[in-house]
Amino acid sequence: MNTQMTTKPHERLAAYLSEDMQQVGALIRERMASEHAPRIPEVTAHLVEAGGKRLRPMLTMAAARMCGYSGPHHIHLAATVEFIHTATLLHDDVVDESAQRRGRPTANLLWDNQSSVLVGDYLFARAFQLMTEPGSMRVMQILSNAAATIAEGEVLQLTAARNLETDEDIYLQVVRGKTAALFSAATEVGGVIAGADDAQVQSLFAYGDALGIAFQIVDDLLDYQGDAKATGKNIGDDFRERKLTLPVIKAVKRASDEERAFWVRTIEKGRQEDGDLEQALELLHKHDTLSATREDALAWTAEAKSALGALPDHEVKDMLTDLADYVVSRIS
Amino acid sequence: MNTQMTTKPHERLAAYLSEDMQQVGALIRERMASEHAPRIPEVTAHLVEAGGKRLRPMLTMAAARMCGYSGPHHIHLAATVEFIHTATLLHDDVVDESAQRRGRPTANLLWDNQSSVLVGDYLFARAFQLMTEPGSMRVMQILSNAAATIAEGEVLQLTAARNLETDEDIYLQVVRGKTAALFSAATEVGGVIAGADDAQVQSLFAYGDALGIAFQIVDDLLDYQGDAKATGKNIGDDFRERKLTLPVIKAVKRASDEERAFWVRTIEKGRQEDGDLEQALELLHKHDTLSATREDALAWTAEAKSALGALPDHEVKDMLTDLADYVVSRIS
């Protein structure tokens, strides 16, 4: 069996970066400790050790390596990115009242909302401590800007998610904030710490931005057409939680008066009945919005790959190209 | 009427720093804006404009001025400190399920927990953006360390508050974290930005630390003996919320077996009945723990004033001495 062909792109990247990633893992474990409050590492370990793909810190490492950096500060930046991500997951699960994450009960269920809010705050603070260590003003600005953009995207989502006036532009703003901002900051700081020139840094930003958007669109699409076993998500969770995502936004735009009344009742007013999910799926199929959403994801993937063009040839560059394809392979 | 005598110390300090504080206010309003998510400034304004004393940013300004600094970066640092404080208030009210803050309904009540968590995150990120602007590594380390210590203190409180094993040492750790860490960081960064020498910076830290501890002990004491009209707190809130604060910790230590059973039932198990608050107050009086707690607050005030000794003579220094007395005047 040819492992090259059967290994997934993020696994090839992980193998290539394995030594670096071990150092990131060690730094994360070191910094999630707390002298006085043992609940902090307990809650953090529950998430950190749940077997996430660590895609975001890998992007930082990959960008730094591709631009010729050999360390050591990419380790701190990768750990910073993972801490920001973990903090937002803890807070998201409180905000969404989620009970499952990565196939396991959420921290807010196992402990309580209080612990999730406060341990999230601790991880944010730890992230900011870590990001100061390389001593680069530009890196600190990029990462603190990203943290603000993430929170802004999440707040915008709160008010936009159940409002049928939300159009594709607003959806894109939300996604750029809540998901793509950390992807693009992850790749951008990798280039900055490596001393890459402005055009390269801009390309890395554009790659992360487009990859993050594709990633989120795929996630939203899988919620309506995924295989629950493979994705760990149940079909229709977003519908039941009344989240206005891209497939529905496209269907609302094309809706007849009667169809619009259905979306008003189920999404805006949240008065859902048996059979509504099936009806929603029927409308998505009728207007072919799942295919249109898939096309959008593919277009963002193409954008991500094209952004890599300005970067020097490097084996990591090929892996990042493959990674962009992989992100949409779940819907191909 | 002699205004000197009737004006409160924090008001004298505010008058002295009024021009600086106006700039801080303007910067706070500028930075709490959000292009995309109008809920962010709505929620923030509810808290920021509720008429808090802005004690913490004043401490930064006072420290910087006293050490001969004339700007402009103390403005950014003072705004940073106020943003961190506001973010922790938003999250605290979610964690405590509070309905009132500064005599008004809390943000979690007016909007929802989701908004409080996410707007708090936004303000943390804004604080970190602001703190990078003066370009001082040491300042960034002090403030990001303080943010981690605050969260650590809050998590420790979660596990310690309803546990009768919590002793005065643990109480002090919690208070140092959740309250004093931001006071001491506020004074310390004021000295650092002014280029004060190490001994002076250490004195400023010690002043903020002791002032913060005194402030919190007074707050905990007022919960059992305050005048609800003057403090805006109801007698016994901490008891009803089963928070083990200093007056109770001291009473538990001196408790007979029967008294200990009372504390186990009311604080640890939370099975409270009519008349329990009166019984609790009786036990605090019996063991004289309100007086003992008051003595502790006064000792920390003395410590704060004595820490100022190493600093140069300055009119602000006199105001800070008075401020330390004022903090405990509410219980004198």
XYZ file of C-alpha atoms in Angstrom:
664
model
C 0.000 0.000 0.000
C 1.324 3.407 -0.940
C 1.197 5.510 2.233
C 1.774 8.676 0.228
C -1.580 8.182 -1.422
C -3.570 7.011 1.559
C -2.263 9.560 4.063
C -4.375 12.673 4.408
C -2.694 16.030 3.711
C -2.943 17.261 7.281
C -1.312 14.006 8.370
C 1.555 14.485 5.887
C 2.010 18.020 7.204
C 1.852 16.733 10.778
C 4.499 14.106 9.990
C 6.738 16.715 8.362
C 6.366 19.025 11.354
C 6.290 16.297 14.001
C 9.368 17.452 15.903
C 8.121 21.049 16.006
C 4.639 19.889 16.979
C 6.036 17.888 19.873
C 7.649 21.055 21.158
C 4.361 22.907 20.750
C 2.597 20.140 22.674
C 5.156 20.334 25.471
C 4.862 24.133 25.657
C 1.054 23.907 25.738
C 1.148 21.413 28.600
C 3.675 23.567 30.468
C 1.662 26.771 30.083
C -1.770 25.326 30.780
C -0.593 24.441 34.272
C -1.694 26.554 37.198
C 0.041 26.598 40.553
C -3.081 27.476 42.507
C -6.099 26.289 40.538
C -5.935 22.620 39.480
C -9.273 22.893 37.697
C -7.566 24.934 34.959
C -5.341 22.129 33.591
C -8.160 19.599 34.108
C -10.591 21.535 31.915
C -7.922 22.473 29.375
C -6.603 18.910 29.073
C -10.127 17.679 28.369
C -10.162 19.800 25.208
C -6.497 19.837 24.244
C -6.144 16.079 24.500
C -9.403 15.235 22.713
C -7.445 14.626 19.536
C -8.130 17.782 17.553
C -6.106 18.063 14.344
C -4.150 21.118 15.597
C -4.592 22.561 12.146
C -4.074 26.194 13.220
C -0.713 25.781 15.001
C 0.419 23.608 12.093
C -0.336 26.493 9.734
C 1.954 28.763 11.752
C 4.752 26.187 11.706
C 4.264 25.466 8.014
C 4.350 29.159 7.072
C 7.475 29.771 9.163
C 9.284 26.732 7.720
C 8.285 27.547 4.158
C 9.807 31.013 4.598
C 13.069 29.502 5.828
C 12.697 30.000 9.585
C 14.341 27.470 11.836
C 13.139 28.627 15.214
C 12.638 28.870 18.052
C 9.829 31.424 18.243
C 7.369 29.747 15.894
C 6.797 27.302 18.747
C 5.511 30.122 20.988
C 3.343 31.515 18.240
C 1.857 28.133 17.370
C 1.027 27.563 21.043
C -0.496 31.058 21.217
C -2.740 30.254 18.266
C -3.846 26.964 19.824
C -4.579 28.654 23.180
C -6.717 31.315 21.496
C -8.538 28.549 19.617
C -9.103 26.485 22.779
C -10.361 29.548 24.686
C -12.882 30.333 21.942
C -14.079 26.689 21.907
C -14.721 26.815 25.659
C -16.676 30.056 25.326
C -18.522 28.926 22.169
C -19.827 25.842 23.920
C -21.216 28.038 26.709
C -22.774 30.442 24.199
C -24.277 27.616 22.113
C -25.187 25.514 25.185
C -23.458 22.614 23.425
C -23.305 19.183 24.967
C -20.814 17.563 22.570
C -17.472 18.558 21.055
C -15.127 16.245 19.156
C -17.380 13.335 20.090
C -17.060 13.905 23.846
C -19.181 15.782 26.396
C -18.303 19.480 26.522
C -16.500 21.083 29.473
C -19.592 23.117 30.332
C -21.471 19.824 30.725
C -18.726 17.949 32.610
C -17.922 20.867 34.918
C -20.098 23.979 34.544
C -20.452 27.189 32.541
C -18.502 29.080 35.192
C -15.415 26.914 34.737
C -15.633 27.178 30.952
C -15.884 30.978 31.022
C -13.054 31.463 33.512
C -10.683 28.808 32.183
C -11.252 30.330 28.722
C -10.220 33.694 30.146
C -7.139 32.111 31.650
C -6.163 30.612 28.273
C -6.655 33.985 26.540
C -4.316 35.551 29.089
C -1.817 32.714 28.652
C -1.977 33.265 24.882
C -1.130 36.930 25.352
C 1.746 36.093 27.692
C 3.125 33.664 25.089
C 2.820 36.064 22.180
C 4.974 38.665 23.916
C 7.907 36.256 24.227
C 9.283 36.514 20.681
C 9.442 40.290 21.252
C 7.906 41.214 17.887
C 5.511 44.160 17.960
C 4.075 43.234 14.595
C 3.291 39.690 15.704
C 1.555 40.992 18.819
C -0.532 43.386 16.790
C -1.582 40.695 14.319
C -2.601 38.275 17.050
C -4.379 40.795 19.270
C -6.215 42.135 16.208
C -7.236 38.569 15.370
C -8.579 38.009 18.884
C -10.709 41.169 18.581
C -11.946 40.163 15.127
C -12.920 36.693 16.362
C -15.002 38.131 19.212
C -16.546 40.692 16.874
C -17.541 37.922 14.436
C -19.092 35.915 17.261
C -21.109 38.883 18.527
C -22.240 39.682 14.996
C -23.336 36.045 14.664
C -25.462 36.392 17.817
C -27.555 39.117 16.255
C -27.414 37.853 12.646
C -28.007 34.127 13.084
C -31.766 34.257 13.600
C -32.487 37.241 11.380
C -33.708 36.503 7.851
C -32.299 39.853 6.697
C -28.838 38.317 7.042
C -27.403 38.104 3.540
C -24.298 36.503 2.098
C -22.187 39.594 2.838
C -23.023 39.464 6.528
C -22.497 35.690 6.559
C -19.037 36.261 5.093
C -18.250 38.895 7.738
C -19.256 36.467 10.486
C -17.193 33.636 8.990
C -14.177 35.860 8.388
C -14.375 36.812 12.047
C -15.248 33.660 13.896
C -13.178 31.242 11.781
C -10.920 32.760 9.124
C -9.316 35.460 11.336
C -7.370 32.876 13.323
C -6.382 30.872 10.213
C -5.028 33.996 8.503
C -3.301 35.272 11.648
C -1.729 31.819 12.075
C -0.200 31.831 8.600
C 0.658 35.545 8.677
C 2.660 35.431 11.926
C 4.544 32.394 10.620
C 5.755 34.528 7.722
C 6.454 37.577 9.878
C 8.569 35.682 12.410
C 10.546 34.222 9.479
C 11.246 37.711 8.144
C 9.371 37.094 4.886
C 8.852 40.125 2.627
C 5.552 42.016 2.511
C 4.273 40.294 -0.641
C 4.887 36.868 0.881
C 3.271 37.828 4.170
C 0.265 39.142 2.247
C 0.061 35.841 0.332
C 0.185 33.857 3.551
C -2.590 35.996 4.992
C -4.704 35.502 1.853
C -4.149 31.724 1.946
C -5.220 31.491 5.605
C -8.209 33.747 5.036
C -9.524 31.775 2.044
C -8.772 28.416 3.672
C -10.638 29.468 6.816
C -13.667 30.605 4.837
C -13.720 27.356 2.809
C -13.371 25.378 6.052
C -16.382 27.080 7.648
C -18.583 26.843 4.541
C -17.843 23.118 4.381
C -18.727 22.793 8.048
C -22.034 24.560 7.497
C -22.777 22.447 4.422
C -22.019 19.168 6.210
C -24.627 20.098 8.751
C -27.244 19.480 6.031
C -25.669 16.724 3.980
C -22.912 15.090 5.990
C -22.493 11.555 7.147
C -23.055 11.777 10.900
C -20.608 8.936 11.548
C -17.768 10.606 9.635
C -18.355 14.184 10.765
C -19.459 13.596 14.354
C -22.280 16.048 13.682
C -25.979 15.281 13.471
C -27.798 16.374 10.350
C -29.848 19.456 11.104
C -28.148 20.683 14.310
C -27.800 24.190 12.851
C -31.457 24.126 11.754
C -32.616 23.083 15.210
C -30.387 25.777 16.764
C -31.905 28.248 14.278
C -28.544 29.205 12.760
C -28.859 30.972 9.457
C -25.977 29.482 7.447
C -25.137 29.748 3.773
C -27.400 26.989 2.364
C -30.412 28.538 4.116
C -29.443 32.147 3.282
C -29.410 31.154 -0.394
C -32.781 29.398 -0.048
C -34.334 32.396 1.749
C -33.210 34.647 -1.080
C -34.987 32.433 -3.607
C -38.023 31.730 -1.427
C -41.649 32.156 -2.475
C -43.896 33.948 0.016
C -45.044 30.650 1.417
C -41.485 29.369 1.756
C -40.430 32.591 3.427
C -43.200 32.119 5.984
C -41.730 28.679 6.717
C -38.264 30.159 7.384
C -39.740 32.952 9.505
C -41.566 30.421 11.659
C -38.719 27.904 12.012
C -35.626 30.145 12.142
C -36.753 33.596 13.304
C -39.540 32.509 15.654
C -38.117 29.083 16.442
C -41.505 27.368 16.407
C -40.347 24.064 14.953
C -42.516 20.979 14.498
C -41.989 17.375 13.443
C -41.170 17.198 9.768
C -39.723 20.720 9.571
C -36.156 19.531 9.023
C -37.352 17.363 6.130
C -39.235 20.353 4.725
C -36.123 22.547 5.084
C -34.006 19.953 3.269
C -36.600 19.780 0.522
C -36.397 23.553 0.027
C -32.586 23.452 -0.056
C -32.764 20.767 -2.743
C -35.527 22.539 -4.655
C -33.393 25.699 -4.983
C -30.211 23.675 -5.370
C -28.523 25.676 -2.624
C -26.414 22.793 -1.338
C -24.686 22.606 -4.740
C -24.348 26.394 -4.844
C -22.818 26.375 -1.361
C -20.426 23.628 -2.427
C -19.405 25.747 -5.428
C -18.629 28.639 -3.086
C -16.430 26.425 -0.918
C -14.570 25.203 -4.004
C -14.072 28.777 -5.193
C -12.525 29.748 -1.845
C -10.276 26.694 -2.060
C -9.107 27.792 -5.506
C -8.486 31.261 -4.041
C -6.387 29.737 -1.247
C -4.275 27.724 -3.671
C -3.807 30.657 -5.982
C -2.619 32.819 -3.061
C 0.272 30.402 -2.563
C 1.546 31.318 -6.021
C 3.605 34.252 -4.735
C 5.512 32.016 -2.334
C 8.820 30.250 -3.075
C 8.759 26.607 -4.161
C 8.995 24.378 -1.121
C 7.743 20.932 -0.183
C 5.523 22.535 2.460
C 3.906 24.636 -0.240
C 2.743 21.451 -1.976
C 1.347 20.175 1.316
C -0.575 23.433 1.814
C -2.007 23.094 -1.698
C -3.138 19.575 -0.891
C -4.493 20.764 2.443
C -6.753 23.243 0.673
C -8.131 20.425 -1.493
C -8.539 18.215 1.543
C -10.667 20.783 3.371
C -13.278 20.530 0.608
C -12.761 16.802 -0.044
C -15.313 16.097 2.679
C -17.983 17.511 0.361
C -16.635 16.343 -3.000
C -17.748 74.925 53.706
C -14.232 73.704 53.152
C -14.294 71.614 49.974
C -10.894 70.175 50.782
C -12.375 68.507 53.811
C -15.650 67.353 52.321
C -14.284 66.036 49.030
C -13.478 62.342 49.024
C -9.888 61.321 48.213
C -10.799 59.576 44.961
C -12.629 62.750 43.928
C -9.555 64.890 44.690
C -7.439 62.495 42.653
C -10.037 62.571 39.863
C -10.006 66.383 39.874
C -6.214 66.450 39.774
C -6.164 63.976 36.879
C -9.285 65.297 35.157
C -7.620 66.232 31.882
C -5.879 62.863 31.638
C -9.075 61.074 32.592
C -10.982 62.838 29.845
C -8.468 61.500 27.372
C -8.844 58.031 28.843
C -12.621 58.334 28.506
C -12.304 59.409 24.881
C -9.929 56.540 24.106
C -12.255 54.043 25.794
C -15.217 55.271 23.756
C -13.149 55.128 20.568
C -11.911 51.618 21.172
C -15.156 50.102 22.406
C -16.671 50.836 18.993
C -17.157 48.011 16.519
C -17.668 48.523 12.831
C -19.687 45.358 12.369
C -21.325 44.479 15.668
C -23.290 47.353 17.252
C -24.180 45.221 20.246
C -20.571 45.526 21.453
C -20.642 49.286 22.198
C -24.219 48.976 23.537
C -23.255 46.399 26.153
C -19.954 48.102 26.958
C -21.533 51.535 27.351
C -24.064 50.100 29.794
C -21.194 49.237 32.122
C -18.658 51.935 31.313
C -21.162 54.736 31.691
C -22.785 53.402 34.853
C -20.668 55.814 36.871
C -17.991 53.569 38.297
C -15.206 55.408 40.098
C -12.559 54.404 37.528
C -10.244 53.788 40.435
C -7.931 51.411 38.549
C -7.118 53.661 35.569
C -6.676 56.561 38.014
C -4.056 54.486 39.831
C -2.088 54.099 36.593
C -2.279 57.834 35.877
C -1.385 58.727 39.460
C 1.631 56.406 39.491
C 2.881 57.721 36.149
C 2.449 61.375 37.191
C 4.047 60.837 40.571
C 7.110 59.385 38.818
C 7.365 62.446 36.580
C 5.786 61.090 33.395
C 3.958 63.552 31.183
C 2.550 61.215 28.560
C 1.167 60.145 26.253
C 1.265 56.386 26.854
C -0.198 56.341 30.353
C -3.521 57.067 28.608
C -3.313 53.769 26.680
C -2.331 51.853 29.772
C -5.107 53.347 31.873
C -7.635 52.431 29.162
C -6.141 48.921 29.010
C -6.633 48.510 32.744
C -10.249 49.723 32.536
C -10.995 47.363 29.617
C -9.597 44.381 31.513
C -11.692 45.419 34.529
C -14.866 45.814 32.442
C -14.317 42.447 30.734
C -13.956 40.711 34.103
C -17.130 42.409 35.404
C -19.107 41.124 32.396
C -17.812 37.598 32.925
C -18.209 37.731 36.729
C -21.868 38.614 36.410
C -22.391 35.570 34.173
C -20.473 33.331 36.567
C -22.332 34.661 39.634
C -25.680 34.866 37.788
C -25.917 38.433 39.119
C -28.918 40.613 38.377
C -27.544 43.934 39.675
C -24.281 45.846 39.300
C -23.704 49.466 40.359
C -27.422 49.739 41.136
C -28.531 48.819 37.603
C -29.597 45.548 35.964
C -26.584 43.563 34.725
C -25.796 43.110 31.019
C -26.520 39.386 31.265
C -30.027 40.290 32.428
C -30.629 43.117 29.907
C -29.204 41.184 26.967
C -28.110 37.590 27.653
C -25.181 35.524 28.919
C -23.976 35.029 25.360
C -23.521 38.763 24.812
C -21.756 39.184 28.150
C -19.300 36.360 27.441
C -18.494 37.478 23.887
C -18.397 41.237 24.513
C -16.115 40.475 27.482
C -13.837 38.567 25.101
C -13.866 41.507 22.711
C -12.824 43.888 25.502
C -9.998 41.555 26.565
C -8.742 41.569 22.977
C -9.099 45.362 22.805
C -7.113 45.625 26.036
C -4.314 43.579 24.516
C -4.325 45.683 21.351
C -4.052 48.830 23.472
C -1.266 47.551 25.677
C 0.978 46.869 22.673
C 0.818 50.500 21.550
C 3.366 51.998 23.955
C 5.822 49.367 22.652
C 7.094 48.347 26.083
C 7.743 44.625 26.509
C 7.833 44.958 30.273
C 4.441 46.645 30.371
C 2.944 43.919 28.180
C 4.353 41.222 30.415
C 3.025 42.862 33.581
C -0.462 43.288 32.146
C -0.727 39.856 30.508
C 0.553 38.275 33.734
C -2.107 40.207 35.644
C -4.842 38.959 33.298
C -3.720 35.351 33.884
C -3.550 35.892 37.658
C -7.057 37.380 37.710
C -8.528 34.368 35.876
C -6.563 32.000 38.110
C -7.959 33.719 41.217
C -11.481 33.476 39.864
C -11.143 29.755 39.085
C -9.628 29.133 42.513
C -12.615 30.956 44.031
C -15.003 28.632 42.179
C -13.595 25.605 43.941
C -12.758 27.306 47.257
C -15.871 29.381 47.896
C -18.125 26.590 49.140
C -15.474 24.467 50.794
C -15.077 24.829 54.583
C -11.446 23.729 54.261
C -10.716 27.115 52.692
C -8.482 28.967 55.140
C -7.176 32.507 55.297
C -4.179 31.674 53.098
C -6.415 30.441 50.283
C -8.735 33.420 50.765
C -5.731 35.704 50.371
C -4.660 33.896 47.182
C -8.146 34.341 45.740
C -8.263 38.034 46.670
C -4.758 38.687 45.380
C -5.860 37.144 42.093
C -9.361 38.371 41.515
C -8.910 41.899 42.900
C -5.396 42.932 43.888
C -3.630 41.730 40.711
C -5.208 44.474 38.628
C -4.633 47.172 41.279
C -0.946 46.272 41.533
C -0.506 45.959 37.755
C -2.194 49.359 37.361
C 0.244 51.110 39.701
C 3.257 49.107 38.507
C 2.847 49.907 34.801
C 2.395 53.590 35.684
C 5.857 53.531 37.240
C 7.389 51.453 34.445
C 6.127 53.734 31.673
C 7.553 56.685 33.598
C 10.954 55.017 33.754
C 10.954 54.816 37.551
C 13.765 52.817 39.146
C 13.262 49.243 40.363
C 12.783 50.181 44.017
C 10.090 52.686 43.107
C 8.332 50.234 40.785
C 8.426 47.633 43.548
C 6.880 50.165 45.971
C 4.128 50.991 43.504
C 3.393 47.295 43.090
C 3.286 46.804 46.869
C 0.944 49.786 47.280
C -1.480 48.477 44.634
C -1.350 44.954 46.022
C -2.103 46.016 49.612
C -4.739 48.545 48.513
C -6.487 45.897 46.426
C -6.507 43.402 49.286
C -7.867 46.026 51.716
C -10.511 46.994 49.136
C -11.748 43.406 48.774
C -11.745 42.668 52.513
C -13.836 45.814 53.062
C -16.223 44.678 50.333
C -16.603 41.273 51.960
C -17.096 42.856 55.384
C -19.750 45.287 54.142
C -21.737 42.323 52.933
C -22.394 41.486 56.595
C -22.500 44.902 58.211
C -22.988 47.543 55.541
C -25.719 50.075 55.040
C -27.562 48.780 51.971
C -28.435 52.309 50.880
C -24.816 53.497 50.941
C -23.181 50.380 49.508
C -25.816 49.273 46.984
C -25.416 45.767 48.367
C -27.928 43.790 50.375
C -26.797 42.403 53.696
C -26.161 38.694 53.368
C -25.802 38.366 49.579
C -22.528 36.468 49.993
C -24.124 34.216 52.607
C -27.063 33.428 50.338
C -24.652 32.773 47.443
C -22.663 30.513 49.809
C -19.433 32.484 49.406
C -16.884 31.707 52.069
C -15.391 35.142 52.807
C -13.073 36.279 55.581
C -15.640 36.911 58.364
C -17.044 33.392 57.895
C -13.627 31.738 57.476
C -12.625 33.185 60.837
C -15.909 32.002 62.412
C -15.521 28.489 60.985
C -12.057 28.267 62.487
C -13.443 29.082 65.934
C -16.631 27.023 65.532
C -17.915 24.444 68.011
C -19.064 21.116 66.514
C -22.633 22.347 66.467
C -21.658 25.633 64.795
C -19.588 23.801 62.240
C -22.625 21.701 61.341
C -24.516 24.952 60.752
C -21.840 26.181 58.306
C -21.679 22.795 56.571
C -25.433 22.863 56.041
C -25.732 26.502 54.927
C -22.494 27.058 52.960
C -21.283 23.645 51.790
C -24.653 21.993 51.235
C -26.584 25.196 50.545
C -29.655 24.047 52.464
C -30.623 27.440 53.853
C -33.785 28.157 55.847
C -35.498 31.252 57.220
C -33.516 32.680 60.101
C -30.173 31.282 58.918
C -28.738 34.681 58.022
C -29.606 35.945 61.516
C -27.967 32.850 62.994
C -24.863 33.414 60.842
C -24.625 37.036 61.980
C -24.976 35.913 65.571
C -22.039 33.535 65.170
C -19.910 36.246 63.544
C -20.662 38.537 66.501
C -20.121 35.785 69.054
C -16.603 35.131 67.750
C -16.020 38.800 67.043
C -14.925 38.036 63.486
C -16.311 41.254 61.983
C -13.929 43.238 64.186
C -11.081 40.870 63.391
C -11.796 41.246 59.654
C -11.867 45.025 60.058
C -8.462 44.855 61.781
C -7.092 42.915 58.819
C -8.359 45.550 56.379
C -6.758 48.301 58.451
C -3.467 46.395 58.563
C -3.431 46.135 54.757
C -4.177 49.848 54.528
C -1.220 50.567 56.777
C 0.878 48.319 54.544
C -0.245 50.252 51.469
C 0.643 53.607 53.028
C 3.971 52.341 54.239
C 4.817 51.070 50.725
C 4.558 54.647 49.469
C 7.494 55.595 51.735
C 10.086 54.727 49.080
C 8.513 57.111 46.573
C 9.476 60.759 46.063
C 7.432 63.481 47.765
C 4.643 64.574 45.475
C 1.127 65.919 45.925
C -0.200 62.758 44.298
C 1.556 60.716 46.946
C -0.517 62.464 49.622
C -3.669 61.723 47.664
C -2.733 58.043 47.435
C -2.173 57.986 51.194
C -5.620 59.489 51.707
C -7.076 57.050 49.190
C -5.826 54.117 51.245
C -7.583 55.569 54.303
C -10.700 56.211 52.296
C -10.956 52.591 51.164
C -11.347 51.509 54.780
C -13.361 54.574 55.852
C -16.503 52.752 54.779
C -15.999 50.382 57.713
C -14.528 52.798 60.270
